PDB file of C-alpha atoms (C1' of nucleotides) in Angstrom:
ATOM      1  CA  MET A   1     -23.195 -19.398 -91.411  1.00 46.00           C
ATOM      2  CA  VAL A   2     -26.369 -18.119 -89.547  1.00 48.00           C
ATOM      3  CA  GLN A   3     -29.000 -20.631 -88.664  1.00 52.00           C
ATOM      4  CA  GLU A   4     -32.367 -20.272 -89.874  1.00 63.00           C
ATOM      5  CA  GLU A   5     -35.092 -20.290 -87.993  1.00 77.00           C
ATOM      6  CA  ILE A   6     -36.785 -23.349 -87.585  1.00 85.00           C
ATOM      7  CA  ARG A   7     -40.549 -22.896 -86.541  1.00 88.00           C
ATOM      8  CA  ARG A   8     -41.871 -26.234 -83.642  1.00 88.00           C
ATOM      9  CA  GLY A   9     -45.361 -26.411 -82.270  1.00 89.00           C
ATOM     10  CA  PRO A  10     -48.548 -26.850 -83.136  1.00 91.00           C
ATOM     11  CA  TRP A  11     -49.524 -25.916 -86.868  1.00 93.00           C
ATOM     12  CA  THR A  12     -51.656 -22.882 -88.478  1.00 92.00           C
ATOM     13  CA  GLU A  13     -53.607 -23.349 -91.249  1.00 90.00           C
ATOM     14  CA  GLN A  14     -51.791 -21.619 -93.262  1.00 90.00           C
ATOM     15  CA  GLU A  15     -48.501 -23.284 -92.493  1.00 92.00           C
ATOM     16  CA  ASP A  16     -51.121 -26.902 -93.355  1.00 91.00           C
ATOM     17  CA  LEU A  17     -52.783 -25.505 -96.792  1.00 92.00           C
ATOM     18  CA  GLN A  18     -48.783 -24.460 -97.289  1.00 91.00           C
ATOM     19  CA  LEU A  19     -47.426 -28.233 -96.785  1.00 92.00           C
ATOM     20  CA  VAL A  20     -50.702 -29.449 -98.915  1.00 91.00           C
ATOM     21  CA  PHE A  21     -50.320 -27.732-102.023  1.00 91.00           C
ATOM     22  CA  TYR A  22     -46.590 -28.480-101.816  1.00 91.00           C
ATOM     23  CA  VAL A  23     -47.495 -31.881-101.365  1.00 90.00           C
ATOM     24  CA  LYS A  24     -49.521 -32.287-104.309  1.00 87.00           C
ATOM     25  CA  LEU A  25     -47.253 -31.014-105.842  1.00 88.00           C
ATOM     26  CA  PHE A  26     -43.792 -32.836-105.263  1.00 89.00           C
ATOM     27  CA  GLY A  27     -45.786 -35.831-104.063  1.00 87.00           C
ATOM     28  CA  ASP A  28     -45.122 -37.068-100.486  1.00 86.00           C
ATOM     29  CA  ARG A  29     -41.330 -37.940-100.539  1.00 84.00           C
ATOM     30  CA  ARG A  30     -38.469 -35.761-100.459  1.00 88.00           C
ATOM     31  CA  TRP A  31     -39.657 -34.141 -97.373  1.00 91.00           C
ATOM     32  CA  ASP A  32     -36.147 -31.885 -97.022  1.00 88.00           C
ATOM     33  CA  PHE A  33     -37.067 -30.719-100.505  1.00 90.00           C
ATOM     34  CA  LEU A  34     -40.480 -30.399 -99.576  1.00 91.00           C
ATOM     35  CA  ALA A  35     -39.974 -28.119 -96.477  1.00 91.00           C
ATOM     36  CA  LYS A  36     -36.996 -25.750 -98.048  1.00 89.00           C
ATOM     37  CA  VAL A  37     -38.889 -25.007-101.183  1.00 90.00           C
ATOM     38  CA  SER A  38     -42.160 -24.674 -99.416  1.00 90.00           C
ATOM     39  CA  GLY A  39     -40.961 -21.661 -97.230  1.00 89.00           C
ATOM     40  CA  LEU A  40     -42.037 -23.471 -93.901  1.00 89.00           C
ATOM     41  CA  LYS A  41     -40.100 -22.796 -91.179  1.00 89.00           C
ATOM     42  CA  ARG A  42     -39.791 -26.577 -90.516  1.00 92.00           C
ATOM     43  CA  THR A  43     -38.120 -29.465 -90.914  1.00 91.00           C
ATOM     44  CA  GLY A  44     -38.168 -32.219 -93.609  1.00 91.00           C
ATOM     45  CA  LYS A  45     -39.218 -34.311 -90.459  1.00 91.00           C
ATOM     46  CA  SER A  46     -41.782 -31.618 -89.192  1.00 93.00           C
ATOM     47  CA  CYS A  47     -43.613 -31.752 -92.349  1.00 93.00           C
ATOM     48  CA  ARG A  48     -43.968 -35.308 -92.713  1.00 90.00           C
ATOM     49  CA  LEU A  49     -45.621 -36.135 -89.552  1.00 91.00           C
ATOM     50  CA  ARG A  50     -47.877 -33.601 -89.906  1.00 92.00           C
ATOM     51  CA  TRP A  51     -48.538 -34.567 -94.008  1.00 93.00           C
ATOM     52  CA  VAL A  52     -48.676 -38.173 -92.411  1.00 90.00           C
ATOM     53  CA  ASN A  53     -50.640 -38.477 -88.643  1.00 90.00           C
ATOM     54  CA  TYR A  54     -53.235 -35.402 -89.992  1.00 91.00           C
ATOM     55  CA  LEU A  55     -53.492 -33.525 -93.830  1.00 91.00           C
ATOM     56  CA  ASN A  56     -53.490 -36.834 -95.371  1.00 89.00           C
ATOM     57  CA  PRO A  57     -56.248 -37.026 -97.458  1.00 87.00           C
ATOM     58  CA  ASP A  58     -56.869 -40.891 -96.549  1.00 86.00           C
ATOM     59  CA  LEU A  59     -56.919 -40.583 -93.586  1.00 88.00           C
ATOM     60  CA  LYS A  60     -59.731 -41.268 -91.636  1.00 83.00           C
ATOM     61  CA  ARG A  61     -61.389 -39.299 -88.722  1.00 78.00           C
ATOM     62  CA  GLY A  62     -62.767 -39.736 -85.323  1.00 80.00           C
ATOM     63  CA  LYS A  63     -63.429 -42.917 -82.639  1.00 82.00           C
ATOM     64  CA  MET A  64     -61.828 -46.145 -83.208  1.00 85.00           C
ATOM     65  CA  THR A  65     -64.475 -48.898 -84.518  1.00 86.00           C
ATOM     66  CA  PRO A  66     -65.202 -52.140 -82.528  1.00 85.00           C
ATOM     67  CA  GLN A  67     -63.754 -54.091 -85.923  1.00 86.00           C
ATOM     68  CA  GLU A  68     -61.351 -51.738 -85.671  1.00 88.00           C
ATOM     69  CA  GLU A  69     -60.463 -51.985 -81.512  1.00 86.00           C
ATOM     70  CA  ARG A  70     -60.508 -55.909 -82.235  1.00 86.00           C
ATOM     71  CA  LEU A  71     -58.050 -55.193 -84.907  1.00 87.00           C
ATOM     72  CA  VAL A  72     -55.841 -53.429 -83.371  1.00 88.00           C
ATOM     73  CA  LEU A  73     -55.654 -56.026 -80.148  1.00 85.00           C
ATOM     74  CA  GLU A  74     -55.685 -58.798 -82.763  1.00 86.00           C
ATOM     75  CA  LEU A  75     -51.955 -57.489 -84.457  1.00 87.00           C
ATOM     76  CA  HIS A  76     -50.681 -56.200 -81.317  1.00 87.00           C
ATOM     77  CA  SER A  77     -51.010 -59.873 -79.940  1.00 84.00           C
ATOM     78  CA  LYS A  78     -49.156 -60.492 -83.271  1.00 84.00           C
ATOM     79  CA  TRP A  79     -46.538 -58.363 -83.613  1.00 85.00           C
ATOM     80  CA  GLY A  80     -45.963 -56.290 -80.008  1.00 85.00           C
ATOM     81  CA  ASN A  81     -45.611 -52.135 -80.709  1.00 85.00           C
ATOM     82  CA  ARG A  82     -44.981 -52.539 -84.461  1.00 86.00           C
ATOM     83  CA  TRP A  83     -47.134 -49.785 -84.640  1.00 89.00           C
ATOM     84  CA  SER A  84     -46.560 -48.361 -87.984  1.00 87.00           C
ATOM     85  CA  ARG A  85     -46.785 -51.833 -89.400  1.00 87.00           C
ATOM     86  CA  ILE A  86     -50.283 -52.485 -87.446  1.00 89.00           C
ATOM     87  CA  ALA A  87     -51.340 -49.262 -89.257  1.00 89.00           C
ATOM     88  CA  ARG A  88     -50.828 -50.388 -92.306  1.00 88.00           C
ATOM     89  CA  LYS A  89     -53.230 -52.948 -91.740  1.00 87.00           C
ATOM     90  CA  ILE A  90     -56.279 -50.512 -91.139  1.00 89.00           C
ATOM     91  CA  PRO A  91     -56.945 -47.886 -93.729  1.00 87.00           C
ATOM     92  CA  GLY A  92     -57.366 -44.684 -92.456  1.00 88.00           C
ATOM     93  CA  ARG A  93     -55.002 -44.575 -89.157  1.00 91.00           C
ATOM     94  CA  THR A  94     -51.852 -43.437 -88.807  1.00 90.00           C
ATOM     95  CA  ASP A  95     -49.239 -45.162 -86.662  1.00 88.00           C
ATOM     96  CA  ASN A  96     -49.558 -42.560 -83.762  1.00 90.00           C
ATOM     97  CA  GLU A  97     -53.127 -42.948 -83.618  1.00 90.00           C
ATOM     98  CA  ILE A  98     -53.211 -46.588 -83.328  1.00 91.00           C
ATOM     99  CA  LYS A  99     -50.059 -46.070 -80.097  1.00 88.00           C
ATOM    100  CA  ASN A 100     -52.070 -43.383 -78.518  1.00 88.00           C
ATOM    101  CA  TYR A 101     -55.296 -45.860 -78.722  1.00 89.00           C
ATOM    102  CA  TRP A 102     -52.832 -48.288 -77.360  1.00 87.00           C
ATOM    103  CA  ARG A 103     -52.176 -46.074 -74.785  1.00 83.00           C
ATOM    104  CA  THR A 104     -55.340 -45.176 -73.560  1.00 82.00           C
ATOM    105  CA  HIS A 105     -56.427 -48.354 -74.205  1.00 80.00           C
ATOM    106  CA  MET A 106     -54.203 -50.363 -71.654  1.00 77.00           C
ATOM    107  CA  ARG A 107     -54.248 -47.817 -69.306  1.00 74.00           C
ATOM    108  CA  LYS A 108     -57.831 -48.282 -68.460  1.00 74.00           C
ATOM    109  CA  LYS A 109     -57.673 -51.950 -69.194  1.00 74.00           C
ATOM    110  CA  ALA A 110     -54.225 -51.619 -66.900  1.00 70.00           C
ATOM    111  CA  GLN A 111     -56.636 -49.857 -64.041  1.00 69.00           C
ATOM    112  CA  GLU A 112     -59.643 -51.789 -64.592  1.00 70.00           C
ATOM    113  CA  GLN A 113     -56.909 -55.200 -63.653  1.00 68.00           C
ATOM    114  CA  ARG A 114     -55.380 -53.610 -60.465  1.00 65.00           C
ATOM    115  CA  LYS A 115     -59.211 -52.559 -58.959  1.00 65.00           C
ATOM    116  CA  LYS A 116     -60.284 -56.005 -59.926  1.00 66.00           C
ATOM    117  CA  ALA A 117     -56.873 -57.390 -57.929  1.00 65.00           C
ATOM    118  CA  THR A 118     -57.260 -54.619 -55.162  1.00 63.00           C
ATOM    119  CA  SER A 119     -60.517 -56.413 -54.682  1.00 61.00           C
ATOM    120  CA  ILE A 120     -60.112 -59.931 -55.146  1.00 56.00           C
ATOM    121  CA  SER A 121     -56.671 -60.285 -53.127  1.00 50.00           C
ATOM    122  CA  PRO A 122     -54.351 -57.214 -51.639  1.00 44.00           C
ATOM    123  CA  SER A 123     -51.147 -59.674 -52.941  1.00 42.00           C
ATOM    124  CA  SER A 124     -52.538 -60.734 -56.288  1.00 38.00           C
ATOM    125  CA  SER A 125     -51.615 -58.747 -59.174  1.00 36.00           C
ATOM    126  CA  PHE A 126     -50.284 -58.762 -62.375  1.00 34.00           C
ATOM    127  CA  SER A 127     -48.791 -61.988 -63.347  1.00 35.00           C
ATOM    128  CA  ASN A 128     -45.506 -60.353 -64.962  1.00 36.00           C
ATOM    129  CA  CYS A 129     -45.129 -58.661 -61.400  1.00 33.00           C
ATOM    130  CA  SER A 130     -46.827 -60.193 -59.256  1.00 33.00           C
ATOM    131  CA  SER A 131     -44.037 -61.087 -56.462  1.00 34.00           C
ATOM    132  CA  SER A 132     -42.245 -57.317 -56.409  1.00 33.00           C
ATOM    133  CA  SER A 133     -44.462 -54.879 -53.669  1.00 34.00           C
ATOM    134  CA  SER A 134     -41.768 -51.995 -55.077  1.00 34.00           C
ATOM    135  CA  ILE A 135     -43.267 -51.914 -57.610  1.00 35.00           C
ATOM    136  CA  THR A 136     -45.018 -48.475 -58.733  1.00 36.00           C
ATOM    137  CA  ARG A 137     -48.427 -47.932 -60.650  1.00 35.00           C
ATOM    138  CA  GLU A 138     -46.011 -46.838 -63.578  1.00 41.00           C
ATOM    139  CA  GLU A 139     -44.295 -49.669 -64.146  1.00 44.00           C
ATOM    140  CA  ASN A 140     -46.979 -52.268 -63.594  1.00 44.00           C
ATOM    141  CA  GLU A 141     -48.963 -50.032 -66.659  1.00 44.00           C
ATOM    142  CA  ARG A 142     -45.721 -50.444 -68.586  1.00 44.00           C
ATOM    143  CA  ASN A 143     -45.481 -53.947 -67.940  1.00 44.00           C
ATOM    144  CA  PHE A 144     -49.291 -54.122 -68.929  1.00 44.00           C
ATOM    145  CA  TYR A 145     -48.278 -51.957 -71.755  1.00 47.00           C
ATOM    146  CA  ASP A 146     -45.768 -54.229 -73.329  1.00 47.00           C
ATOM    147  CA  THR A 147     -46.608 -57.138 -74.134  1.00 44.00           C
ATOM    148  CA  GLY A 148     -43.767 -58.425 -75.624  1.00 41.00           C
ATOM    149  CA  GLY A 149     -45.781 -59.342 -79.115  1.00 42.00           C
ATOM    150  CA  ILE A 150     -42.332 -59.534 -80.965  1.00 37.00           C
ATOM    151  CA  GLU A 151     -41.361 -62.852 -80.155  1.00 39.00           C
ATOM    152  CA  GLN A 152     -44.710 -64.073 -81.480  1.00 41.00           C
ATOM    153  CA  LEU A 153     -43.165 -62.721 -84.300  1.00 40.00           C
ATOM    154  CA  GLN A 154     -42.793 -65.873 -87.213  1.00 46.00           C
ATOM    155  CA  VAL A 155     -39.517 -65.147 -90.627  1.00 44.00           C
ATOM    156  CA  GLU A 156     -42.426 -67.372 -92.562  1.00 42.00           C
ATOM    157  CA  GLU A 157     -45.605 -65.704 -91.106  1.00 48.00           C
ATOM    158  CA  GLN A 158     -43.937 -61.758 -92.063  1.00 50.00           C
ATOM    159  CA  LYS A 159     -42.978 -62.873 -95.566  1.00 49.00           C
ATOM    160  CA  LYS A 160     -46.754 -63.326 -95.620  1.00 49.00           C
ATOM    161  CA  ASP A 161     -48.114 -60.492 -94.313  1.00 52.00           C
ATOM    162  CA  ASN A 162     -45.444 -58.546 -95.966  1.00 52.00           C
ATOM    163  CA  ASP A 163     -46.908 -59.669 -99.551  1.00 48.00           C
ATOM    164  CA  GLN A 164     -50.128 -59.297 -98.533  1.00 51.00           C
ATOM    165  CA  GLU A 165     -49.045 -55.304 -97.097  1.00 48.00           C
ATOM    166  CA  GLN A 166     -46.980 -54.563-101.194  1.00 47.00           C
ATOM    167  CA  ALA A 167     -51.086 -55.930-102.536  1.00 47.00           C
ATOM    168  CA  GLY A 168     -53.144 -54.526-100.529  1.00 44.00           C
ATOM    169  CA  GLU A 169     -51.576 -51.310-100.579  1.00 40.00           C
ATOM    170  CA  SER A 170     -53.341 -49.247-102.783  1.00 38.00           C
ATOM    171  CA  MET A 171     -56.850 -49.207-100.214  1.00 36.00           C
ATOM    172  CA  LYS A 172     -58.038 -46.084-100.260  1.00 36.00           C
ATOM    173  CA  VAL A 173     -61.179 -44.904 -97.709  1.00 35.00           C
ATOM    174  CA  TYR A 174     -61.714 -41.853 -96.608  1.00 35.00           C
ATOM    175  CA  SER A 175     -61.014 -37.947 -96.872  1.00 39.00           C
ATOM    176  CA  MET A 176     -60.105 -35.417 -95.077  1.00 45.00           C
ATOM    177  CA  ASP A 177     -62.404 -32.860 -94.074  1.00 49.00           C
ATOM    178  CA  GLU A 178     -61.538 -28.832 -92.897  1.00 48.00           C
ATOM    179  CA  ILE A 179     -58.316 -28.567 -94.796  1.00 47.00           C
ATOM    180  CA  TRP A 180     -59.988 -29.529 -97.844  1.00 52.00           C
ATOM    181  CA  LYS A 181     -62.689 -26.957 -97.625  1.00 56.00           C
ATOM    182  CA  ASP A 182     -60.384 -24.788 -96.837  1.00 54.00           C
ATOM    183  CA  ILE A 183     -58.319 -25.662 -99.893  1.00 48.00           C
ATOM    184  CA  GLU A 184     -62.052 -25.972-101.682  1.00 50.00           C
ATOM    185  CA  LEU A 185     -62.760 -21.782-100.501  1.00 56.00           C
ATOM    186  CA  LEU A 186     -59.244 -21.891-102.204  1.00 48.00           C
ATOM    187  CA  GLU A 187     -60.957 -22.920-105.701  1.00 43.00           C
ATOM    188  CA  GLU A 188     -63.819 -20.610-105.403  1.00 48.00           C
ATOM    189  CA  ASN A 189     -61.924 -17.599-104.695  1.00 48.00           C
ATOM    190  CA  GLU A 190     -59.045 -17.192-106.861  1.00 37.00           C
ATOM    191  CA  THR A 191     -58.268 -14.207-105.669  1.00 38.00           C
ATOM    192  CA  ILE A 192     -57.524 -15.438-101.867  1.00 37.00           C
ATOM    193  CA  ASN A 193     -55.743 -18.315-104.213  1.00 40.00           C
ATOM    194  CA  LYS A 194     -53.377 -15.940-105.861  1.00 40.00           C
ATOM    195  CA  SER A 195     -52.534 -13.929-102.461  1.00 40.00           C
ATOM    196  CA  ILE A 196     -51.404 -16.633-100.439  1.00 39.00           C
ATOM    197  CA  MET A 197     -49.768 -17.938-103.509  1.00 41.00           C
ATOM    198  CA  GLY A 198     -47.973 -14.397-103.560  1.00 40.00           C
ATOM    199  CA  SER A 199     -47.119 -14.742 -99.526  1.00 40.00           C
ATOM    200  CA  ILE A 200     -46.580 -18.084 -99.741  1.00 40.00           C
ATOM    201  CA  SER A 201     -43.191 -18.636-101.189  1.00 40.00           C
ATOM    202  CA  PRO A 202     -40.279 -17.713-102.363  1.00 37.00           C
ATOM    203  CA  LEU A 203     -40.755 -20.461-104.733  1.00 39.00           C
ATOM    204  CA  TRP A 204     -43.584 -17.986-106.602  1.00 36.00           C
ATOM    205  CA  ASP A 205     -40.720 -15.513-107.315  1.00 35.00           C
ATOM    206  CA  TYR A 206     -38.991 -18.589-109.776  1.00 35.00           C
ATOM    207  CA  CYS A 207     -42.529 -19.185-111.370  1.00 34.00           C
ATOM    208  CA  ALA A 208     -41.971 -17.075-114.806  1.00 29.00           C
ATOM    209  CA  ASP A 209     -44.245 -19.890-116.219  1.00 33.00           C
ATOM    210  CA  PRO A 210     -48.218 -18.943-115.415  1.00 31.00           C
ATOM    211  CA  MET A 211     -49.304 -22.730-114.404  1.00 33.00           C
ATOM    212  CA  TRP A 212     -50.792 -21.510-111.200  1.00 36.00           C
ATOM    213  CA  LYS A 213     -53.407 -19.507-113.405  1.00 35.00           C
ATOM    214  CA  ASP A 214     -55.432 -22.877-114.234  1.00 37.00           C
ATOM    215  CA  PHE A 215     -53.799 -25.222-111.793  1.00 37.00           C
ATOM    216  CA  ASP A 216     -56.829 -27.413-110.887  1.00 42.00           C
ATOM    217  CA  TRP A 217     -57.362 -26.827-107.460  1.00 39.00           C
ATOM    218  CA  SER A 218     -59.651 -29.940-107.584  1.00 43.00           C
ATOM    219  CA  THR A 219     -57.421 -32.869-108.915  1.00 44.00           C
ATOM    220  CA  PHE A 220     -56.424 -32.161-105.006  1.00 42.00           C
ATOM    221  CA  ARG A 221     -57.987 -34.767-103.603  1.00 43.00           C
TER     222      ARG A 221
ATOM    223  C1'  DA B   1     -67.973 -21.456 -61.783  1.00 64.08           C
ATOM    224  C1'  DA B   2     -63.649 -23.124 -60.099  1.00 64.08           C
ATOM    225  C1'  DG B   3     -59.579 -25.879 -58.991  1.00 64.08           C
ATOM    226  C1'  DC B   4     -57.870 -30.560 -60.606  1.00 64.08           C
ATOM    227  C1'  DT B   5     -57.715 -34.940 -62.779  1.00 64.08           C
ATOM    228  C1'  DA B   6     -57.269 -37.741 -66.155  1.00 64.08           C
ATOM    229  C1'  DA B   7     -57.726 -38.639 -71.341  1.00 64.08           C
ATOM    230  C1'  DG B   8     -57.247 -37.640 -76.259  1.00 64.08           C
ATOM    231  C1'  DC B   9     -54.334 -36.046 -79.238  1.00 64.08           C
ATOM    232  C1'  DA B  10     -49.814 -33.627 -81.964  1.00 64.08           C
ATOM    233  C1'  DA B  11     -45.744 -33.475 -82.327  1.00 64.08           C
ATOM    234  C1'  DC B  12     -40.892 -33.643 -80.862  1.00 64.08           C
ATOM    235  C1'  DC B  13     -36.736 -36.549 -80.345  1.00 64.08           C
ATOM    236  C1'  DG B  14     -33.392 -39.981 -80.824  1.00 64.08           C
ATOM    237  C1'  DC B  15     -31.961 -43.962 -82.889  1.00 64.08           C
ATOM    238  C1'  DC B  16     -31.894 -47.262 -86.891  1.00 64.08           C
ATOM    239  C1'  DG B  17     -31.402 -48.447 -92.257  1.00 64.08           C
ATOM    240  C1'  DC B  18     -31.612 -47.603 -95.969  1.00 64.08           C
ATOM    241  C1'  DT B  19     -29.861 -44.922-100.664  1.00 64.08           C
ATOM    242  C1'  DA B  20     -26.331 -42.289-103.140  1.00 64.08           C
ATOM    243  C1'  DT B  21     -22.303 -40.250-103.392  1.00 64.08           C
TER     244       DT B  21
ATOM    245  C1'  DG C   1     -16.383 -49.994 -98.489  1.00 64.08           C
ATOM    246  C1'  DA C   2     -16.925 -45.140 -95.967  1.00 64.08           C
ATOM    247  C1'  DT C   3     -20.115 -41.865 -94.916  1.00 64.08           C
ATOM    248  C1'  DA C   4     -23.394 -38.375 -94.919  1.00 64.08           C
ATOM    249  C1'  DG C   5     -27.969 -37.116 -95.672  1.00 64.08           C
ATOM    250  C1'  DC C   6     -32.729 -38.255 -95.314  1.00 64.08           C
ATOM    251  C1'  DG C   7     -36.367 -40.773 -94.082  1.00 64.08           C
ATOM    252  C1'  DG C   8     -39.176 -44.171 -91.693  1.00 64.08           C
ATOM    253  C1'  DC C   9     -40.197 -46.023 -87.213  1.00 64.08           C
ATOM    254  C1'  DG C  10     -41.195 -46.121 -82.173  1.00 64.08           C
ATOM    255  C1'  DG C  11     -40.426 -44.367 -77.369  1.00 64.08           C
ATOM    256  C1'  DT C  12     -42.023 -39.806 -74.766  1.00 64.08           C
ATOM    257  C1'  DT C  13     -43.641 -35.568 -73.324  1.00 64.08           C
ATOM    258  C1'  DG C  14     -46.763 -31.307 -73.278  1.00 64.08           C
ATOM    259  C1'  DC C  15     -50.611 -28.736 -74.531  1.00 64.08           C
ATOM    260  C1'  DT C  16     -55.794 -29.482 -74.668  1.00 64.08           C
ATOM    261  C1'  DT C  17     -60.187 -31.433 -73.747  1.00 64.08           C
ATOM    262  C1'  DA C  18     -63.610 -33.690 -71.182  1.00 64.08           C
ATOM    263  C1'  DG C  19     -65.431 -34.503 -66.451  1.00 64.08           C
ATOM    264  C1'  DC C  20     -65.707 -34.682 -61.871  1.00 64.08           C
ATOM    265  C1'  DT C  21     -65.592 -32.592 -56.647  1.00 64.08           C
TER     266       DT C  21
END
DNA sequence: AAGCTAAGCAACCGCCGCTAT
DNA sequence: GATAGCGGCGGTTGCTTAGCT
């Protein structure tokens, strides 16, 4: 069997538009199906990731606010590297974003600590690796990074949090910018719309029903 | 202006758990 | 009950951008 070529690497605007369209059409669940039906040469996983981390209109973009930073610190001390869990508590932020933030944040922190430590005493360093002079810089950062908050996780608390999570699940805060502008442009310009629909996917070939003619793009948000 | 380094971010990989068959 | 397929998660990598020399 000839394996269909799978695209990797950065997503193009065209791919984004395609994905957004199909997610709105079929929902953000069956990613393998979406990947196939959309005609995107991407894996379901890749589609999901792109949606979750970038295209989802509920995402908040830009720098973390001090409140969010505090929340991340607090929750990480509680749960450790449970990024998706932490992300659920911070509307508009993804696990990937928080993870990246944490890494950067901790690297900075580790460097500051190291500076402090070396300025006070050459032998004093991180509390968890003070005796090992052979430990590398990277290892130091890693030790600092992995605070192991998981041990603090308690079953009772987890239950409680799960309940809270369920209750607050529908929190939706911010909308996304550029992709949606593109969608709006499409909405305004039906000729472009049609040409894209014609070229994007083999699915259109199967759709005898002209449902797309009256498709309301404004419901995309 | 050019080169270098660090920071930030997007995307991939591998593993695990859930679910349908 | 076994297993295959899929989605989700955490860890990691690599590219781009910003800042510094």
